[in-house]
Amino acid sequence: MTPDLPAELKAALARKAEGLSRNDAAQRADAISRTYRDGGGSDRIRTGGDALAYALARMPGTYAAIAASLNALTEVTPEFTPRSLLDVGAGPGTATWAASEAFASLDTFTLLDANTALRDLATELAQSHPRLAAMRYHAGHARKVVAEASEADLVIASYVINELGENERAALADAMWAKTSDTLLVVEPGTPAGYARIIDLRARLIARGAHVIAPCPHEAACPLTRPDWCHFTQRLQRSRAHKHLKGAELPYEDEKFSYVVLSRTAPVQRPARVLAQPHITKIAVTAKICAADGIKTESVPHRDKAAYKRAKKRDWGDAVFPQNGLGVE
Ligand SMILES: C[S@@+](CC[C@H](N)C(=O)[O-])C[C@H]1O[C@@H](n2cnc3c(N)ncnc32)[C@H](O)[C@@H]1O
């Protein structure tokens, strides 16, 4: 799937934004993002106007990160055809939209969130989607609403666990895993702190029997050492309105994210993963790879013409299956 918001969602957001003062939306988006940076989470999102400003500013980025994580999931377990989704801390419904694009098999969508302004916006946006219009959205604190929810084949928590304290985060990880009948995806900002939260949750749930689907090629402790951290990046083009809203100059944005996909069943094979943008020179393509036996640097020399050409197409975050080298299709 592509990292771009689906056409129906873009259109629904554009309709909601008609008549909206761009300066007002930019001020709201800025205040919300400052509250996030100061550790206040989604507290600043109180009204319909706030929720819309948040969605216009952040949905393109969080959607792109979720889409990339779902692509990694479907690449490793192409046979996964979930029927039900539980979107925890769903906000405007970003992960629900992304999952419905990734899996035509989904027919039951349950969204949970404490924020009623975001719930109202999500419900309105979903009216323009044939399958999402019937979704159920429960408002309440995650610990309570997750405990009350039915099990789902796919559970997603995107950009949520950073809003919780340590004990609450651990309890929510257990509660989400208890409701996961097949696969759990957790996405966080691609910062050292976001990675640390992902790594803690990964270790905690492996100890409870979870199997890693992506991005790791193994279930051992992460071999990266500080100041390095596992994260990925997704480039997305910015519209003029999006640039204005974020006070940005560049026509694109690089969304950095960390993620983990865990499953009740071990995958048939786990690919290695490209951990940074490969370095391309006229002599070779060189990439940092996380492999089953540790972090390594792989080089494909220019003299190996066909392999070099293929290696040049590799991106940060790509899977490298065991039978293939960096330069093999
Ligand atoms: C940054 S937003 C992310 C929204 C959405 N998942 C996305 O990726 O766009 C975080 C969401 O988590 C929700 N949230 C945070 N703590 C929560 C809690 N304890 N219980 C329920 N929802 C919570 C907030 O209300 C907010 O909607």
Tab-separated table of C-alpha atoms and ligand atoms in Angstrom:
chain	number	residue	atom	x	y	z
A	1	MET	CA	0.000	0.000	0.000
A	2	THR	CA	1.135	3.554	-0.587
A	3	PRO	CA	2.009	5.985	2.244
A	4	ASP	CA	-0.548	8.545	0.997
A	5	LEU	CA	-3.894	9.082	2.670
A	6	PRO	CA	-6.706	7.311	0.746
A	7	ALA	CA	-8.617	9.581	-1.643
A	8	GLU	CA	-11.895	9.294	0.376
A	9	LEU	CA	-10.108	10.362	3.565
A	10	LYS	CA	-8.368	13.299	1.841
A	11	ALA	CA	-11.708	14.408	0.407
A	12	ALA	CA	-13.501	14.045	3.772
A	13	LEU	CA	-10.790	16.106	5.511
A	14	ALA	CA	-10.913	18.732	2.757
A	15	ARG	CA	-14.709	19.000	3.115
A	16	LYS	CA	-14.372	19.438	6.897
A	17	ALA	CA	-11.665	22.072	6.372
A	18	GLU	CA	-13.813	24.184	4.019
A	19	GLY	CA	-14.202	27.673	5.453
A	20	LEU	CA	-11.619	26.948	8.134
A	21	SER	CA	-9.212	29.796	8.797
A	22	ARG	CA	-5.782	28.446	7.901
A	23	ASN	CA	-4.119	30.678	10.462
A	24	ASP	CA	-6.447	29.498	13.212
A	25	ALA	CA	-5.818	25.837	12.275
A	26	ALA	CA	-2.046	26.473	12.162
A	27	GLN	CA	-2.149	28.051	15.638
A	28	ARG	CA	-4.153	25.150	17.054
A	29	ALA	CA	-1.841	22.574	15.414
A	30	ASP	CA	1.183	24.420	16.828
A	31	ALA	CA	-0.303	24.539	20.352
A	32	ILE	CA	-1.131	20.811	20.163
A	33	SER	CA	2.344	19.910	18.963
A	34	ARG	CA	3.932	22.047	21.742
A	35	THR	CA	1.796	20.222	24.315
A	36	TYR	CA	3.050	16.903	22.871
A	37	ARG	CA	6.662	18.054	23.071
A	38	ASP	CA	6.135	19.108	26.703
A	39	GLY	CA	4.779	15.651	27.577
A	40	GLY	CA	1.113	16.702	27.797
A	41	GLY	CA	-0.039	14.128	25.213
A	42	SER	CA	-3.381	14.790	23.527
A	43	ASP	CA	-4.676	16.936	26.424
A	44	ARG	CA	-4.723	20.082	24.251
A	45	ILE	CA	-7.237	18.517	21.814
A	46	ARG	CA	-10.557	19.627	23.347
A	47	THR	CA	-12.865	20.881	20.609
A	48	GLY	CA	-13.887	19.906	17.097
A	49	GLY	CA	-11.575	22.645	15.757
A	50	ASP	CA	-8.617	21.226	17.714
A	51	ALA	CA	-9.356	17.689	16.533
A	52	LEU	CA	-9.532	18.814	12.902
A	53	ALA	CA	-6.296	20.846	13.186
A	54	TYR	CA	-4.584	17.789	14.718
A	55	ALA	CA	-5.888	15.496	11.964
A	56	LEU	CA	-4.861	17.879	9.167
A	57	ALA	CA	-1.376	18.295	10.628
A	58	ARG	CA	-0.615	14.758	11.802
A	59	MET	CA	-2.734	12.187	9.943
A	60	PRO	CA	-0.537	12.241	6.787
A	61	GLY	CA	2.577	11.419	8.856
A	62	THR	CA	1.110	8.846	11.234
A	63	TYR	CA	-0.768	7.185	8.348
A	64	ALA	CA	2.500	6.894	6.368
A	65	ALA	CA	4.267	5.255	9.332
A	66	ILE	CA	1.407	2.794	9.931
A	67	ALA	CA	1.243	1.989	6.197
A	68	ALA	CA	4.988	1.212	6.123
A	69	SER	CA	4.645	-1.028	9.214
A	70	LEU	CA	1.660	-2.860	7.678
A	71	ASN	CA	3.659	-3.363	4.464
A	72	ALA	CA	6.420	-4.996	6.531
A	73	LEU	CA	3.808	-7.202	8.212
A	74	THR	CA	2.174	-8.364	4.961
A	75	GLU	CA	5.568	-9.010	3.381
A	76	VAL	CA	6.555	-11.429	6.170
A	77	THR	CA	3.111	-13.051	6.651
A	78	PRO	CA	1.304	-12.701	3.287
A	79	GLU	CA	-1.196	-15.355	4.375
A	80	PHE	CA	-2.574	-13.144	7.210
A	81	THR	CA	-6.203	-12.225	6.436
A	82	PRO	CA	-7.671	-10.583	9.556
A	83	ARG	CA	-11.447	-10.192	9.892
A	84	SER	CA	-11.498	-7.946	12.981
A	85	LEU	CA	-9.504	-4.870	14.034
A	86	LEU	CA	-9.095	-3.250	17.451
A	87	ASP	CA	-7.583	0.246	17.151
A	88	VAL	CA	-6.412	1.328	20.632
A	89	GLY	CA	-6.005	5.092	21.155
A	90	ALA	CA	-7.562	5.446	17.722
A	91	GLY	CA	-7.781	9.255	17.716
A	92	PRO	CA	-9.105	10.338	14.297
A	93	GLY	CA	-9.037	6.701	13.095
A	94	THR	CA	-5.706	6.792	11.254
A	95	ALA	CA	-4.746	3.150	11.881
A	96	THR	CA	-8.267	1.985	11.056
A	97	TRP	CA	-8.102	3.669	7.639
A	98	ALA	CA	-4.633	2.225	7.008
A	99	ALA	CA	-5.627	-1.303	8.067
A	100	SER	CA	-8.740	-1.219	5.908
A	101	GLU	CA	-6.531	-0.319	2.919
A	102	ALA	CA	-4.053	-3.111	3.749
A	103	PHE	CA	-6.636	-5.839	4.408
A	104	ALA	CA	-9.766	-6.178	2.288
A	105	SER	CA	-10.634	-9.100	4.619
A	106	LEU	CA	-11.417	-6.773	7.572
A	107	ASP	CA	-15.129	-6.416	8.296
A	108	THR	CA	-15.303	-5.560	12.021
A	109	PHE	CA	-13.697	-2.330	13.202
A	110	THR	CA	-13.589	-1.365	16.889
A	111	LEU	CA	-11.920	1.876	17.923
A	112	LEU	CA	-11.129	2.969	21.491
A	113	ASP	CA	-10.051	6.365	22.785
A	114	ALA	CA	-10.464	8.677	25.762
A	115	ASN	CA	-10.817	11.811	23.615
A	116	THR	CA	-14.401	12.551	22.560
A	117	ALA	CA	-13.465	15.391	20.136
A	118	LEU	CA	-11.263	12.955	18.180
A	119	ARG	CA	-13.925	10.247	18.377
A	120	ASP	CA	-16.539	12.590	16.872
A	121	LEU	CA	-14.177	13.548	14.061
A	122	ALA	CA	-13.257	9.889	13.366
A	123	THR	CA	-16.936	8.944	13.217
A	124	GLU	CA	-17.686	11.738	10.767
A	125	LEU	CA	-14.687	10.973	8.520
A	126	ALA	CA	-15.614	7.282	8.420
A	127	GLN	CA	-19.038	8.051	6.924
A	128	SER	CA	-17.306	8.468	3.551
A	129	HIS	CA	-15.873	4.919	3.638
A	130	PRO	CA	-18.181	2.033	2.681
A	131	ARG	CA	-16.693	-0.454	5.190
A	132	LEU	CA	-15.831	1.966	8.017
A	133	ALA	CA	-19.215	3.622	8.278
A	134	ALA	CA	-20.379	0.707	10.496
A	135	MET	CA	-17.383	0.872	12.848
A	136	ARG	CA	-17.878	0.962	16.629
A	137	TYR	CA	-16.039	3.679	18.559
A	138	HIS	CA	-15.972	3.413	22.364
A	139	ALA	CA	-14.874	6.405	24.427
A	140	GLY	CA	-13.040	5.751	27.667
A	141	HIS	CA	-9.711	5.184	29.348
A	142	ALA	CA	-7.665	2.577	27.464
A	143	ARG	CA	-7.253	0.207	30.422
A	144	LYS	CA	-11.000	-0.008	30.970
A	145	VAL	CA	-12.149	-0.077	27.349
A	146	VAL	CA	-9.502	-2.596	26.233
A	147	ALA	CA	-10.519	-4.913	29.080
A	148	GLU	CA	-14.159	-4.669	27.934
A	149	ALA	CA	-13.387	-5.127	24.214
A	150	SER	CA	-13.721	-8.391	22.289
A	151	GLU	CA	-10.611	-10.135	20.951
A	152	ALA	CA	-9.514	-9.051	17.485
A	153	ASP	CA	-7.362	-10.681	14.805
A	154	LEU	CA	-5.384	-7.456	14.434
A	155	VAL	CA	-4.759	-4.998	17.296
A	156	ILE	CA	-2.998	-1.686	16.578
A	157	ALA	CA	-1.745	1.019	18.945
A	158	SER	CA	-0.182	3.844	16.945
A	159	TYR	CA	1.466	6.822	18.639
A	160	VAL	CA	-0.345	5.986	21.881
A	161	ILE	CA	1.880	4.300	24.464
A	162	ASN	CA	4.035	7.462	24.674
A	163	GLU	CA	1.063	9.134	26.375
A	164	LEU	CA	1.109	6.671	29.284
A	165	GLY	CA	3.235	6.354	32.400
A	166	GLU	CA	5.500	3.317	32.751
A	167	ASN	CA	3.169	1.152	34.856
A	168	GLU	CA	0.133	2.021	32.775
A	169	ARG	CA	2.086	1.235	29.602
A	170	ALA	CA	3.053	-2.210	30.868
A	171	ALA	CA	-0.540	-2.936	31.921
A	172	LEU	CA	-1.857	-1.785	28.533
A	173	ALA	CA	0.715	-3.964	26.705
A	174	ASP	CA	-0.580	-7.023	28.597
A	175	ALA	CA	-4.221	-6.031	28.064
A	176	MET	CA	-3.720	-5.510	24.312
A	177	TRP	CA	-1.888	-8.830	24.000
A	178	ALA	CA	-4.731	-10.569	25.844
A	179	LYS	CA	-7.129	-9.202	23.179
A	180	THR	CA	-4.884	-10.162	20.238
A	181	SER	CA	-6.066	-13.381	18.672
A	182	ASP	CA	-3.383	-13.163	15.970
A	183	THR	CA	-1.257	-10.027	15.440
A	184	LEU	CA	-0.397	-6.857	17.367
A	185	LEU	CA	1.235	-3.782	15.785
A	186	VAL	CA	2.635	-0.987	17.945
A	187	VAL	CA	4.022	2.165	16.282
A	188	GLU	CA	5.827	5.001	18.061
A	189	PRO	CA	7.688	8.166	17.066
A	190	GLY	CA	11.150	7.235	15.747
A	191	THR	CA	13.036	8.838	18.628
A	192	PRO	CA	15.390	7.072	21.068
A	193	ALA	CA	12.560	7.263	23.662
A	194	GLY	CA	10.000	5.834	21.192
A	195	TYR	CA	12.399	2.982	20.353
A	196	ALA	CA	12.983	2.301	24.074
A	197	ARG	CA	9.220	1.935	24.618
A	198	ILE	CA	8.956	-0.447	21.645
A	199	ILE	CA	11.894	-2.530	22.876
A	200	ASP	CA	10.419	-2.797	26.402
A	201	LEU	CA	7.024	-3.882	25.055
A	202	ARG	CA	8.708	-6.358	22.654
A	203	ALA	CA	10.685	-8.008	25.485
A	204	ARG	CA	7.678	-8.059	27.796
A	205	LEU	CA	5.406	-9.755	25.260
A	206	ILE	CA	8.056	-12.207	23.959
A	207	ALA	CA	8.240	-13.367	27.591
A	208	ARG	CA	4.466	-13.975	27.348
A	209	GLY	CA	4.821	-16.109	24.206
A	210	ALA	CA	4.694	-13.499	21.400
A	211	HIS	CA	6.656	-14.082	18.183
A	212	VAL	CA	8.302	-11.232	16.307
A	213	ILE	CA	7.104	-10.717	12.731
A	214	ALA	CA	8.866	-7.410	11.938
A	215	PRO	CA	11.123	-5.493	11.833
A	216	CYS	CA	13.540	-7.844	13.656
A	217	PRO	CA	15.001	-10.988	12.055
A	218	HIS	CA	15.130	-12.735	15.462
A	219	GLU	CA	13.558	-12.764	18.918
A	220	ALA	CA	16.786	-12.189	20.857
A	221	ALA	CA	17.603	-8.879	22.556
A	222	CYS	CA	18.109	-5.964	20.151
A	223	PRO	CA	21.821	-5.856	19.217
A	224	LEU	CA	21.863	-2.068	18.704
A	225	THR	CA	23.717	-0.108	21.338
A	226	ARG	CA	23.374	3.545	22.304
A	227	PRO	CA	23.516	6.123	20.830
A	228	ASP	CA	22.119	4.009	17.956
A	229	TRP	CA	18.431	3.105	17.913
A	230	CYS	CA	16.170	1.182	15.546
A	231	HIS	CA	13.925	3.481	13.563
A	232	PHE	CA	12.716	3.996	10.040
A	233	THR	CA	11.608	6.892	7.908
A	234	GLN	CA	8.834	7.438	5.431
A	235	ARG	CA	8.911	10.382	3.029
A	236	LEU	CA	5.576	11.996	2.170
A	237	GLN	CA	4.820	14.913	-0.099
A	238	ARG	CA	3.276	17.996	1.510
A	239	SER	CA	0.379	19.890	-0.027
A	240	ARG	CA	0.454	23.713	0.103
A	241	ALA	CA	-2.164	23.647	2.863
A	242	HIS	CA	-0.105	21.131	4.886
A	243	LYS	CA	3.031	23.285	4.527
A	244	HIS	CA	1.109	26.307	5.747
A	245	LEU	CA	-0.400	24.394	8.658
A	246	LYS	CA	2.990	23.219	9.855
A	247	GLY	CA	4.834	26.449	9.043
A	248	ALA	CA	7.147	24.331	6.855
A	249	GLU	CA	9.240	25.285	3.819
A	250	LEU	CA	10.084	21.898	2.325
A	251	PRO	CA	7.627	20.250	-0.112
A	252	TYR	CA	8.044	16.942	1.711
A	253	GLU	CA	8.181	15.581	5.243
A	254	ASP	CA	10.173	12.635	6.597
A	255	GLU	CA	8.151	10.817	9.241
A	256	LYS	CA	10.457	8.912	11.566
A	257	PHE	CA	8.960	5.958	13.395
A	258	SER	CA	9.780	2.805	15.361
A	259	TYR	CA	7.514	-0.228	15.356
A	260	VAL	CA	7.096	-3.856	16.236
A	261	VAL	CA	4.727	-6.493	14.871
A	262	LEU	CA	4.096	-9.443	17.200
A	263	SER	CA	2.075	-12.559	16.520
A	264	ARG	CA	0.750	-15.658	18.279
A	265	THR	CA	2.398	-17.729	15.503
A	266	ALA	CA	6.042	-17.662	14.422
A	267	PRO	CA	6.525	-16.675	10.746
A	268	VAL	CA	7.799	-19.215	8.209
A	269	GLN	CA	10.867	-17.054	7.652
A	270	ARG	CA	12.148	-13.785	9.039
A	271	PRO	CA	13.994	-11.459	6.688
A	272	ALA	CA	16.965	-9.328	7.635
A	273	ARG	CA	16.262	-5.567	7.604
A	274	VAL	CA	18.046	-2.575	6.043
A	275	LEU	CA	18.676	-0.255	9.007
A	276	ALA	CA	19.696	3.025	7.349
A	277	GLN	CA	19.647	4.576	3.905
A	278	PRO	CA	22.167	2.532	1.811
A	279	HIS	CA	25.277	4.424	0.760
A	280	ILE	CA	25.662	4.456	-3.012
A	281	THR	CA	28.964	5.252	-4.723
A	282	LYS	CA	30.331	4.426	-8.184
A	283	ILE	CA	32.315	1.640	-6.518
A	284	ALA	CA	29.656	-0.103	-4.423
A	285	VAL	CA	26.302	-0.023	-2.639
A	286	THR	CA	26.869	-0.432	1.090
A	287	ALA	CA	24.090	-1.033	3.590
A	288	LYS	CA	23.759	-1.550	7.315
A	289	ILE	CA	21.741	-4.717	7.852
A	290	CYS	CA	20.166	-6.257	10.942
A	291	ALA	CA	20.502	-10.019	10.335
A	292	ALA	CA	19.667	-13.090	12.419
A	293	ASP	CA	23.289	-13.214	13.578
A	294	GLY	CA	23.713	-9.522	14.322
A	295	ILE	CA	24.320	-6.126	12.756
A	296	LYS	CA	26.511	-6.198	9.661
A	297	THR	CA	27.590	-4.074	6.753
A	298	GLU	CA	26.963	-5.581	3.332
A	299	SER	CA	28.539	-4.263	0.134
A	300	VAL	CA	27.649	-5.016	-3.465
A	301	PRO	CA	30.480	-3.954	-5.814
A	302	HIS	CA	29.816	-2.080	-9.035
A	303	ARG	CA	31.682	-4.719	-11.027
A	304	ASP	CA	28.828	-7.125	-10.184
A	305	LYS	CA	26.608	-5.110	-12.539
A	306	ALA	CA	23.174	-6.778	-12.174
A	307	ALA	CA	23.422	-7.143	-8.387
A	308	TYR	CA	24.677	-3.538	-8.026
A	309	LYS	CA	21.691	-2.276	-10.032
A	310	ARG	CA	19.270	-4.168	-7.777
A	311	ALA	CA	21.075	-3.146	-4.569
A	312	LYS	CA	20.755	0.520	-5.616
A	313	LYS	CA	16.983	0.154	-5.357
A	314	ARG	CA	17.116	-0.939	-1.715
A	315	ASP	CA	15.704	1.470	0.839
A	316	TRP	CA	15.968	1.981	4.572
A	317	GLY	CA	13.474	-0.424	6.177
A	318	ASP	CA	13.428	-2.962	3.313
A	319	ALA	CA	13.289	-6.666	4.091
A	320	VAL	CA	16.175	-8.816	2.841
A	321	PHE	CA	15.074	-12.460	2.805
A	322	PRO	CA	17.680	-15.019	3.920
A	323	GLN	CA	18.073	-16.630	0.513
A	324	ASN	CA	18.683	-13.213	-1.069
A	325	GLY	CA	21.604	-10.922	-0.618
A	326	LEU	CA	21.296	-7.191	-0.846
A	327	GLY	CA	21.659	-7.402	-4.633
A	328	VAL	CA	19.387	-10.386	-5.292
A	329	GLU	CA	15.743	-9.994	-6.301
B	1	LIG	C1	-1.099	10.963	19.155
B	1	LIG	S1	-2.745	10.392	19.182
B	1	LIG	C2	-2.646	9.071	17.999
B	1	LIG	C3	-3.947	8.776	17.390
B	1	LIG	C4	-3.953	7.682	16.318
B	1	LIG	N1	-3.664	6.375	16.881
B	1	LIG	C5	-3.004	8.005	15.202
B	1	LIG	O1	-2.056	7.254	14.978
B	1	LIG	O2	-3.215	8.998	14.518
B	1	LIG	C6	-2.845	9.522	20.714
B	1	LIG	C7	-4.242	9.072	21.052
B	1	LIG	O3	-4.196	8.245	22.200
B	1	LIG	C8	-5.296	8.565	23.033
B	1	LIG	N2	-4.979	8.192	24.420
B	1	LIG	C9	-3.894	8.537	25.126
B	1	LIG	N3	-3.950	8.002	26.365
B	1	LIG	C10	-5.096	7.301	26.422
B	1	LIG	C11	-5.715	6.514	27.418
B	1	LIG	N4	-5.144	6.319	28.596
B	1	LIG	N5	-6.881	5.924	27.124
B	1	LIG	C12	-7.470	6.069	25.906
B	1	LIG	N6	-6.933	6.803	24.925
B	1	LIG	C13	-5.768	7.408	25.169
B	1	LIG	C14	-5.447	10.078	22.883
B	1	LIG	O4	-6.723	10.512	23.262
B	1	LIG	C15	-5.157	10.243	21.399
B	1	LIG	O5	-6.307	10.151	20.610
